[in-house]
Coordinates of N, CA and C in Angstrom, one line a residue:
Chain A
X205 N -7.9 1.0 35.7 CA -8.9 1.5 34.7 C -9.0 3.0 34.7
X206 N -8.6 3.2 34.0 CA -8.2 5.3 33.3 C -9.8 5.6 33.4
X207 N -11.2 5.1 32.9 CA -12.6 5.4 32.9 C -12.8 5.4 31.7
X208 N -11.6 5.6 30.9 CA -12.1 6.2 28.9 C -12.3 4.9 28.8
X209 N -13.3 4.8 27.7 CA -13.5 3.7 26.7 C -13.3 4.0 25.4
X210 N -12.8 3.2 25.1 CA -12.1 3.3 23.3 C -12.9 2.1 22.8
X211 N -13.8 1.9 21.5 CA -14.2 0.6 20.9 C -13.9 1.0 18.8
X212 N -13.5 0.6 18.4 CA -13.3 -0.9 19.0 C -11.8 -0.9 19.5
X213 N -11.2 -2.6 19.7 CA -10.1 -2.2 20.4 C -9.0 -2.7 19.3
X214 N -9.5 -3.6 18.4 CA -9.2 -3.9 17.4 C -9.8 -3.6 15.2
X215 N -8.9 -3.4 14.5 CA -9.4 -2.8 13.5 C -8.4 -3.2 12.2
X216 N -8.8 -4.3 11.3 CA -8.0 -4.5 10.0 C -8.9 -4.1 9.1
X217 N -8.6 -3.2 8.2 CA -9.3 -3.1 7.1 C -8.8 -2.8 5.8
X218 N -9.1 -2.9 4.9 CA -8.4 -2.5 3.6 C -8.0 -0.8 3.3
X219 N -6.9 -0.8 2.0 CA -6.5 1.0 1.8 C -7.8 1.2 1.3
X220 N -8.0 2.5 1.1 CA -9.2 3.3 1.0 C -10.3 2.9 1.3
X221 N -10.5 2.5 2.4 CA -11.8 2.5 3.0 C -11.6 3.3 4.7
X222 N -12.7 3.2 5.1 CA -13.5 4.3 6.0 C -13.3 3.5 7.3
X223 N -13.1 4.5 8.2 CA -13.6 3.7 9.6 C -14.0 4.9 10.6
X224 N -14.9 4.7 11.7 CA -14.9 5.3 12.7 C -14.2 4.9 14.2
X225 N -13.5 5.4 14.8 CA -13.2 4.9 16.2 C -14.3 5.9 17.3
X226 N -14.3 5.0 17.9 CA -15.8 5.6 19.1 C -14.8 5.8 20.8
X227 N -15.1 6.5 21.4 CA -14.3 7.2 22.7 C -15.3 7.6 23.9
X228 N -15.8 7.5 24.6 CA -16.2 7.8 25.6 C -15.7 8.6 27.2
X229 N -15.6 9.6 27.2 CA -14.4 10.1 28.6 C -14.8 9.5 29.9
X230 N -14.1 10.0 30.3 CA -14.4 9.6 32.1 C -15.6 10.7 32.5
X231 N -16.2 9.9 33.2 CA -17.5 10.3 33.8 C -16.8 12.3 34.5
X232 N -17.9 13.0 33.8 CA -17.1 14.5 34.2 C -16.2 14.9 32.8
X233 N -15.8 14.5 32.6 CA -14.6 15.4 31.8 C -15.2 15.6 30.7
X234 N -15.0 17.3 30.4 CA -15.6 17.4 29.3 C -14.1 17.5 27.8
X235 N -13.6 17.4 28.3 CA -12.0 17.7 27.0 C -11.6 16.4 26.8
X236 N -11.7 16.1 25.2 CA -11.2 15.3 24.8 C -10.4 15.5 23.8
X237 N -9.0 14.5 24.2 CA -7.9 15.0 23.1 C -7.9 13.1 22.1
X238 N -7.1 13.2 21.0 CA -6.9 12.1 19.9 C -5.7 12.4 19.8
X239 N -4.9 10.9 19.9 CA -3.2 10.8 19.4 C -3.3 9.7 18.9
X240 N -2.6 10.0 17.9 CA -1.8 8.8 17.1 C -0.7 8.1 17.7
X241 N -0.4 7.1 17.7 CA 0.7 6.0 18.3 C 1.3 5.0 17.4
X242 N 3.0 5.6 16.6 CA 3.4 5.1 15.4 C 4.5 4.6 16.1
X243 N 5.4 3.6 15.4 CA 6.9 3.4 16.4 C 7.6 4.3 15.7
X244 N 7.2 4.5 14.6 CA 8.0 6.0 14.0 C 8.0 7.0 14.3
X245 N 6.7 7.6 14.8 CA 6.3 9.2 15.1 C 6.3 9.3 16.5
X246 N 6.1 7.8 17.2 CA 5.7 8.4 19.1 C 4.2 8.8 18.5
X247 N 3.4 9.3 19.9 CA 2.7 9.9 20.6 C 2.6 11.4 19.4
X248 N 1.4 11.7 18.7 CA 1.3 12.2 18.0 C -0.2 13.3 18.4
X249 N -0.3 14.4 18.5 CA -1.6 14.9 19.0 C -2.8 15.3 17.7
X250 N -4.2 14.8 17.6 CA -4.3 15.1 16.3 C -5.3 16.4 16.7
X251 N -6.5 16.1 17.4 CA -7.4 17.2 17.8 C -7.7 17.1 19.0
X252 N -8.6 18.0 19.7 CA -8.9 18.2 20.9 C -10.4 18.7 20.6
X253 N -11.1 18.3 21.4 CA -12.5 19.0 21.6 C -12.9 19.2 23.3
X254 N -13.4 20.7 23.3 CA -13.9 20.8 24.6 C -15.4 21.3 24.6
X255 N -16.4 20.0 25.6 CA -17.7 20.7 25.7 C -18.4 20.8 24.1
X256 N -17.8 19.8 23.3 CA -18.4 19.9 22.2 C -18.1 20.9 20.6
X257 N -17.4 21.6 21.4 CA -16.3 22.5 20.1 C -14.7 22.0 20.1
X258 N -14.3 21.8 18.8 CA -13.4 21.6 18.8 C -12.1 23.2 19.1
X259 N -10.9 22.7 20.1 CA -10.1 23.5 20.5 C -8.7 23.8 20.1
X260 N -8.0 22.6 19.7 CA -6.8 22.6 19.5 C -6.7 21.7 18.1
X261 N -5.8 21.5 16.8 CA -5.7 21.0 16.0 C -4.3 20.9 15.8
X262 N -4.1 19.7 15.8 CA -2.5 19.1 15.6 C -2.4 18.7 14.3
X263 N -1.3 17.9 14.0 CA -1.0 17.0 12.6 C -2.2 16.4 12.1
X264 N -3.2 16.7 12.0 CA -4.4 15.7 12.1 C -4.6 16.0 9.9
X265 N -4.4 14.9 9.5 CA -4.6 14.5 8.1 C -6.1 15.6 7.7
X266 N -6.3 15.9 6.6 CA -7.2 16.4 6.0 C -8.6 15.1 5.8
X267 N -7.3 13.8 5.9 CA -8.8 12.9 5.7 C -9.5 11.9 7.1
X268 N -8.8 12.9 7.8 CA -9.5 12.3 9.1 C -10.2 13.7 9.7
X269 N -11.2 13.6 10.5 CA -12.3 14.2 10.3 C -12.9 13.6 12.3
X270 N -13.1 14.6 12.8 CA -13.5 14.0 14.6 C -14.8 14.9 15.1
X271 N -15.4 14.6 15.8 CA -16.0 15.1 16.3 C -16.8 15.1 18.0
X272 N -17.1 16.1 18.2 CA -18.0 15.4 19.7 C -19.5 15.5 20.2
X273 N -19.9 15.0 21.0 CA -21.6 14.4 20.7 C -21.8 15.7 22.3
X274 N -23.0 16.0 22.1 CA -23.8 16.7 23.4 C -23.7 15.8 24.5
X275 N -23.6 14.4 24.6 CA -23.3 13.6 25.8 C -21.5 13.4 26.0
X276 N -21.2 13.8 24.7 CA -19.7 14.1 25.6 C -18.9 13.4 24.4
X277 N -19.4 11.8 23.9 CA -18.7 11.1 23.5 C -17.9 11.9 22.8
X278 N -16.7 11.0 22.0 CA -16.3 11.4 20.9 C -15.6 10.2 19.8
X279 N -15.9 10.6 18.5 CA -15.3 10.1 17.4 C -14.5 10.6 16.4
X280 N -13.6 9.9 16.0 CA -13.0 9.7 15.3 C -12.7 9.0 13.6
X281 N -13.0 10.2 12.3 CA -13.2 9.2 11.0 C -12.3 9.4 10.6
X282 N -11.4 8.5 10.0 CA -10.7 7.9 8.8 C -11.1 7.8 7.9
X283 N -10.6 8.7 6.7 CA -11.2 8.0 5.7 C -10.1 7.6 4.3
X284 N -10.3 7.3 3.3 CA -9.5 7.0 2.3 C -8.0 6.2 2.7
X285 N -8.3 5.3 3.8 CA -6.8 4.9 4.4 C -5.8 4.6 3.5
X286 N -4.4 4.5 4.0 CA -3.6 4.2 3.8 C -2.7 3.3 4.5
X287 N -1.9 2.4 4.2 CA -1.1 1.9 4.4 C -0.5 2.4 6.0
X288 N 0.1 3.3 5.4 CA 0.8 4.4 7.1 C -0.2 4.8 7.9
X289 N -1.4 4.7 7.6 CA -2.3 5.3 8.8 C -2.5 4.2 9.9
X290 N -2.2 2.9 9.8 CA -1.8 1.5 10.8 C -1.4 2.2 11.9
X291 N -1.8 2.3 13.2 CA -1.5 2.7 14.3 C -2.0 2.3 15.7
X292 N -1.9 3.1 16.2 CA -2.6 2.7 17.7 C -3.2 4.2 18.0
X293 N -4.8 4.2 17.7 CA -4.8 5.4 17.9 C -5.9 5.5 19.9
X294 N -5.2 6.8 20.2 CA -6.1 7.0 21.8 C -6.8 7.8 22.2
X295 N -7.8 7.7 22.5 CA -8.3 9.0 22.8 C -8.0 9.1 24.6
X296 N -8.0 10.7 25.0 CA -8.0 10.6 26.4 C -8.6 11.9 26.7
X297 N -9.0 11.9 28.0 CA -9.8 13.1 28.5 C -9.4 13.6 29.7
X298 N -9.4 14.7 29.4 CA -9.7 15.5 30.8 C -10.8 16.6 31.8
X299 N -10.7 17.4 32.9 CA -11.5 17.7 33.5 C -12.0 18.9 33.0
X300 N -11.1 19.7 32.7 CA -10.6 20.8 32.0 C -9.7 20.9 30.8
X301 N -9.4 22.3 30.2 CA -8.5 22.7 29.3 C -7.1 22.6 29.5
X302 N -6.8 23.6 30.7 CA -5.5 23.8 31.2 C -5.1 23.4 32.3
X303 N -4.9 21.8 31.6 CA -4.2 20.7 32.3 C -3.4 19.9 31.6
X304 N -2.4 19.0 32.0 CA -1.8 18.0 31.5 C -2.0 16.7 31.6
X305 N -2.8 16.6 32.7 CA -2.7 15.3 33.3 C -3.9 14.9 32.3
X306 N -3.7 14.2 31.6 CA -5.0 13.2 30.6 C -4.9 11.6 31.1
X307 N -6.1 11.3 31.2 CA -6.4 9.9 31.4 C -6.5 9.4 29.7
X308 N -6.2 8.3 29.6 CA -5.9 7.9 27.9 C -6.5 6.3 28.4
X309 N -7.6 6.3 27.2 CA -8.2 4.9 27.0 C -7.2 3.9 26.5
X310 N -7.6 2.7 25.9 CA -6.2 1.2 25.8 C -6.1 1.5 24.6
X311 N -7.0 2.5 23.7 CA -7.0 3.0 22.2 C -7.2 1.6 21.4
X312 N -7.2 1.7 20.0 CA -8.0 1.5 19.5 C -6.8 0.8 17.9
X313 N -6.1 0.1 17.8 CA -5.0 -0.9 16.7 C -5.7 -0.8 15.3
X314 N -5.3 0.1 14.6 CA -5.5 0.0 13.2 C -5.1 -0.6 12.1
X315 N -5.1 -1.4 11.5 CA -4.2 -2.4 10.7 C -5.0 -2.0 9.4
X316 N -4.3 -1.6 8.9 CA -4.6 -1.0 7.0 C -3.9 -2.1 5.6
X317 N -4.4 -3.1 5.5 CA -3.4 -3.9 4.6 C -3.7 -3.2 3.1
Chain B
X272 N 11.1 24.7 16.1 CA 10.1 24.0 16.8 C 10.1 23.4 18.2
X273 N 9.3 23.2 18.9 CA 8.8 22.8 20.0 C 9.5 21.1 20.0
X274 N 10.2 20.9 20.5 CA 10.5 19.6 20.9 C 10.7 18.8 22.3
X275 N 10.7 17.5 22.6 CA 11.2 16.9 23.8 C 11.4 15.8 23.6
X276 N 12.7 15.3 23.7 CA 13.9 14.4 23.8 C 13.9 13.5 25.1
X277 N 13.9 12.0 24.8 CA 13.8 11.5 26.1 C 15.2 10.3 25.3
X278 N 16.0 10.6 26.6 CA 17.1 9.3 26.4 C 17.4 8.4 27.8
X279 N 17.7 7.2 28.0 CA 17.8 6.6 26.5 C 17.1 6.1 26.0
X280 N 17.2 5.8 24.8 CA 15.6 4.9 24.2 C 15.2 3.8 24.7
X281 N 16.1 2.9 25.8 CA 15.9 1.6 26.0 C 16.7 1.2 27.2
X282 N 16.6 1.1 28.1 CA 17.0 0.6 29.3 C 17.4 -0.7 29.9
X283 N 18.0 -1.3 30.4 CA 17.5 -3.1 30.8 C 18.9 -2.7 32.2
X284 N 17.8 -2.8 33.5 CA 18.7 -3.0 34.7 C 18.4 -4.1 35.5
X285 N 18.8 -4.1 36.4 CA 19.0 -5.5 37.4 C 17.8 -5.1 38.7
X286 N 17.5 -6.2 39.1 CA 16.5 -5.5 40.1 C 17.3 -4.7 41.1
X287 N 17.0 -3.9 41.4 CA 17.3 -3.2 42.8 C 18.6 -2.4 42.4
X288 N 18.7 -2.5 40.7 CA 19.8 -0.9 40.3 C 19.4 0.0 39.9
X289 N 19.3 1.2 40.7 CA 19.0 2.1 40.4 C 19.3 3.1 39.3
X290 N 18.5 3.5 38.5 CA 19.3 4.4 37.8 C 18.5 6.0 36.9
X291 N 18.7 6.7 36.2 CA 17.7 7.3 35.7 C 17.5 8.0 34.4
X292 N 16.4 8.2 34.1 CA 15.9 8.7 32.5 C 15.7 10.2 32.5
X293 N 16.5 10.0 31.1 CA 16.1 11.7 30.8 C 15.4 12.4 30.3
X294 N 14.6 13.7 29.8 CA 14.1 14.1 29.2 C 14.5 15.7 28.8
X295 N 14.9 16.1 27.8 CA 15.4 17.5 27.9 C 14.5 18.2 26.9
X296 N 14.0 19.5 26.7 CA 12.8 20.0 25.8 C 13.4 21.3 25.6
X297 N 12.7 22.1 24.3 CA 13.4 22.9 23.8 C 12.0 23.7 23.7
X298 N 10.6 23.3 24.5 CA 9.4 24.4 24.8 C 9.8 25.4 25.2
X299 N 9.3 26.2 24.0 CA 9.6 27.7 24.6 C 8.2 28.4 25.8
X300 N 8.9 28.6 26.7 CA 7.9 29.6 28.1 C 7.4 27.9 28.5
X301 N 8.4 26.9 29.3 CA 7.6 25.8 29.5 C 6.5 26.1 30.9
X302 N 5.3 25.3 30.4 CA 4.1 25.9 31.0 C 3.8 24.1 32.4
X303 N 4.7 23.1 32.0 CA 4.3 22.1 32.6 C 5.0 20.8 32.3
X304 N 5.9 20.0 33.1 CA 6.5 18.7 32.3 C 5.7 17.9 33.0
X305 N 5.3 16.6 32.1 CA 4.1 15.5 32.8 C 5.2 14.0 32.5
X306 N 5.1 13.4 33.7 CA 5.7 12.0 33.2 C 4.5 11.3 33.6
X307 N 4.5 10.2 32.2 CA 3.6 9.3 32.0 C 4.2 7.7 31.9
X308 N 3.5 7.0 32.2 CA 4.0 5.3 32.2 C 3.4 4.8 31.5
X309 N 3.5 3.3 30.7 CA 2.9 3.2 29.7 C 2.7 1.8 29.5
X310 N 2.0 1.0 30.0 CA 2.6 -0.9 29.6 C 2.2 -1.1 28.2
X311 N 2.7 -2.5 27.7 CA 2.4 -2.6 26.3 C 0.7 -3.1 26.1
X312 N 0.2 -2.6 25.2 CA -1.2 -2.6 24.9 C -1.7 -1.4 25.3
X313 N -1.2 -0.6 26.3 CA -1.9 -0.3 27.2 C -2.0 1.0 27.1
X314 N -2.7 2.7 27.6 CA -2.7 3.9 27.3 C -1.7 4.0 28.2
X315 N -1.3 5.7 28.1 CA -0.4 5.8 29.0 C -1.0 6.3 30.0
X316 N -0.7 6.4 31.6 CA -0.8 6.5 32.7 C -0.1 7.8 33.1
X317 N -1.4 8.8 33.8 CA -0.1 10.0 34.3 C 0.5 9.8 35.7
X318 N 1.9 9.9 35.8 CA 2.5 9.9 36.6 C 2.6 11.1 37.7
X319 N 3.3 12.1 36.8 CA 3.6 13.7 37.7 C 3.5 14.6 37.0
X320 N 3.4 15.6 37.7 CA 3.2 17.1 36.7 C 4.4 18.0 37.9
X321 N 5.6 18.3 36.8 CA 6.4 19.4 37.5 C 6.5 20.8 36.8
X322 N 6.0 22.0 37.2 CA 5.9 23.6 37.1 C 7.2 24.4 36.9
X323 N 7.6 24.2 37.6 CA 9.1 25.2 37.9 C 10.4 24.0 38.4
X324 N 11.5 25.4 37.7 CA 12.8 24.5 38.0 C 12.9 24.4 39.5
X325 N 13.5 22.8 39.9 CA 13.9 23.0 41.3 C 12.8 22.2 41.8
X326 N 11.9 22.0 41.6 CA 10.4 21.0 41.6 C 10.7 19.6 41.9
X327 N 10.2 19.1 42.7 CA 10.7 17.5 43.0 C 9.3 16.7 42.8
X328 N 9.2 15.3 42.4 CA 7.7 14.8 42.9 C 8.2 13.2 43.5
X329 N 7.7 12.3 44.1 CA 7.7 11.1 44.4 C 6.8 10.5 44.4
X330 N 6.8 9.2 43.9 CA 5.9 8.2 44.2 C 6.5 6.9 44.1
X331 N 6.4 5.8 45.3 CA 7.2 4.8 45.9 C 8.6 5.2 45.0
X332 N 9.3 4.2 44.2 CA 10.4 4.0 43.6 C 10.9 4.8 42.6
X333 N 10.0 6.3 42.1 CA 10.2 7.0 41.6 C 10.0 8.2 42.0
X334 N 11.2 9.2 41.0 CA 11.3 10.4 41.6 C 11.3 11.3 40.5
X335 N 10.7 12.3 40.2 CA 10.7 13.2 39.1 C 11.6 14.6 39.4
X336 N 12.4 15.0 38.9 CA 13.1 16.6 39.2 C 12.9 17.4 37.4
X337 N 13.0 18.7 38.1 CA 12.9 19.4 36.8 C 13.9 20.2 36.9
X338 N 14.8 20.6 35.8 CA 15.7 21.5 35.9 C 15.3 22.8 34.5
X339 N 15.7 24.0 34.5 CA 15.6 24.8 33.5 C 15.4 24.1 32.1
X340 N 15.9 22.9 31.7 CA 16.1 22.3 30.6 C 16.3 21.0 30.9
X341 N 15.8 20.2 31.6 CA 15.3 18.9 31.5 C 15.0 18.5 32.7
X342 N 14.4 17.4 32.6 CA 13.7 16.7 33.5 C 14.0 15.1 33.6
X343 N 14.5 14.9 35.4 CA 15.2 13.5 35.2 C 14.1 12.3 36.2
X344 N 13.6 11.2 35.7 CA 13.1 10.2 36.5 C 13.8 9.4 36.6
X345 N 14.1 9.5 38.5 CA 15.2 8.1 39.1 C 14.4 7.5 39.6
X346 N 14.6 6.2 39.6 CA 14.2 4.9 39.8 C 15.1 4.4 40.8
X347 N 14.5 4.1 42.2 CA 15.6 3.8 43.3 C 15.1 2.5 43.2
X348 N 15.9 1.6 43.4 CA 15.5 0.2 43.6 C 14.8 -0.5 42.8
X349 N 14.7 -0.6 41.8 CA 13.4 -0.8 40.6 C 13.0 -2.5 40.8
X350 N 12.2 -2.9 40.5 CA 11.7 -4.2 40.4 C 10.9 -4.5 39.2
X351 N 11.3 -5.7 39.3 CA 10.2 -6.6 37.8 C 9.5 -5.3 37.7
X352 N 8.2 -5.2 38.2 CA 6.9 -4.4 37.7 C 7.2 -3.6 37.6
X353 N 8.2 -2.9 37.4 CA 8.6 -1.2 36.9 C 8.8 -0.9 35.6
X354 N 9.4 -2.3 35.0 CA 9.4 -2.7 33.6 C 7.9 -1.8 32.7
X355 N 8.5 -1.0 32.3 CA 7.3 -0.2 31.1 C 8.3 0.7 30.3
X356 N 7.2 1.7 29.5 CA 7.6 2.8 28.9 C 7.5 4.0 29.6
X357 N 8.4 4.4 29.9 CA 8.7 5.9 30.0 C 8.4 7.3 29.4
X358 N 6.8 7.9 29.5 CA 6.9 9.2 28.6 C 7.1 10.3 29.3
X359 N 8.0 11.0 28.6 CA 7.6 12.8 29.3 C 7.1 13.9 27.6
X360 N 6.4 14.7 28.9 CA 5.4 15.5 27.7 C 5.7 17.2 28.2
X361 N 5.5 17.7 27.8 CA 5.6 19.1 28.2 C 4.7 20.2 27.4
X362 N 4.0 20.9 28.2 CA 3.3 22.0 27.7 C 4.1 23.1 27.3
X363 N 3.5 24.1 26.4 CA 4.7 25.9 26.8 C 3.3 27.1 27.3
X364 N 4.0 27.9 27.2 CA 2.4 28.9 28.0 C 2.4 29.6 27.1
X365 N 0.8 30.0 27.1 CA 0.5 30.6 25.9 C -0.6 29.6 24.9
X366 N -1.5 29.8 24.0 CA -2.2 29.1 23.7 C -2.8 28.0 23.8
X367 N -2.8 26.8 23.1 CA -3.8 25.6 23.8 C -2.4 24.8 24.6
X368 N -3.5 24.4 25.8 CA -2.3 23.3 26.6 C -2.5 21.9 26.1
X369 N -1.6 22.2 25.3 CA -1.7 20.6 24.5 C -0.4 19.6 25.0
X370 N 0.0 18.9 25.7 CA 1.4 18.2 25.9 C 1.8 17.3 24.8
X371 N 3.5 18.0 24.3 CA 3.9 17.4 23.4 C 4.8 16.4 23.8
X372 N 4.6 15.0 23.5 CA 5.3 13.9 24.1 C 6.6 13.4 23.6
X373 N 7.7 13.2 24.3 CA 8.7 12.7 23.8 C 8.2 11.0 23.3
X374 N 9.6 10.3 22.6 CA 9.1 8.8 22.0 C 9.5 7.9 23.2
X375 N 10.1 8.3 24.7 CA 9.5 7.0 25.7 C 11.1 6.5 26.0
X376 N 11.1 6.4 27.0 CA 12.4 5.1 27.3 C 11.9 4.0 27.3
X377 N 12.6 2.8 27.1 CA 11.9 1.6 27.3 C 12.8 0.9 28.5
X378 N 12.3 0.6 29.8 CA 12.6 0.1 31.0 C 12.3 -1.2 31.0
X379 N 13.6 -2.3 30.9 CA 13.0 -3.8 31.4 C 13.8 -4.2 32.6
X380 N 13.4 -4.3 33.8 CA 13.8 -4.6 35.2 C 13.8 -6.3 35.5
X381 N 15.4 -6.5 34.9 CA 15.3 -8.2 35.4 C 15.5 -9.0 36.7
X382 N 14.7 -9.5 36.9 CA 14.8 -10.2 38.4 C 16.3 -10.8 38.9

């Protein structure tokens, strides 16, 4: 058990509609990063938030949208889905910035029919 | 662009043959290679963090080395439960330390 919680852990919904994925880090860690998990793309990084500001921005779609809470959590919106956006997405956290070692929740199966 | 290459994509050895996975990266100023393990369902798990060429790490049945341009995890003796995914990730220095992950060897260790 990594400490992250990812909910939900499952997620089918129709194209163009909305979703949130919910993330909680390991007790302490204030940095939380979001990856996408495609069998096409691999391990994909979308954003990073530390302490509540966001720090790093990867491939992350215009219609997905993240943020993080004063208790630490963090979420993740989807919006306008797509077909392709079907994934496995994870959130994971760390203690610090400049580190690699991230603990990654069991994330969170998106199914877009 | 920043990339990392892990081969082979897919593995299947016998119990107790050893053998090993590669990862080669084309991060410019690399700042950090991380191997991660991965079961199905499951997030990935950090394994090792290697800094500089020449760098060794261990843990039981595995061994992480880093060379100027890649990074090899040997597997001595593998068993059933070693059976997973394979990631390596690598930072570069300079801006956010974000690790950029290769797509994973796939390891199945038959009894």
């Amino acid at each position: 058990d990594s400490g992250v919680t990812q909910t939900p852990k499952h997620l089918i919904t129709a194209t163009g509609q909305r979703v949130t994925l919910r993330c909680s880090p390991r007790s302490g860690d204030l940095s939380v990063y979001w990856y996408q998990q495609s069998l096409d793309q691999g391990l994909q990084f979308l954003i990073q938030y530390y302490n509540g500001e966001e720090r790093a921005k990867g491939n992350i779609l215009e219609r997905f949208s993240a943020q993080q809470f004063p208790d630490l959590h963090s979420e993740l919106n989807l919006s306008s889905l797509e077909l392709g956006d079907s994934a496995l997405y994870f959130c994971a956290s760390s203690a610090d910035l400049n580190t690699g070692e991230l603990f990654f929740g069991e994330g969170s199966r998106l199914t877009v029919l | 662009e920043d990339q990392v290459t892990q081969s082979p994509e897919a593995l299947r050895l016998q119990e107790g043959e050893s053998s090993s996975l590669n990862c080669s990266y084309t991060v410019s100023g690399l700042r950090g290679l991380f191997w991660y393990r991965q079961d199905p369902g499951k997030g990935p798990e950090f394994l090792f963090t290697l800094y500089s060429a020449g760098e060794e790490k261990e843990k039981e049945r595995l061994k992480a080395t880093l060379t100027k341009k890649e990074s090899f995890l040997h597997i001595t003796a593998p068993k059933p439960e070693d059976s997973a995914t394979y990631l390596c990730a690598a930072t570069l220095s300079g801006g956010s330390y974000i690790p950029t992950f290769g797509r994973g060897t796939s390891l199945i260790v038959h009894p």
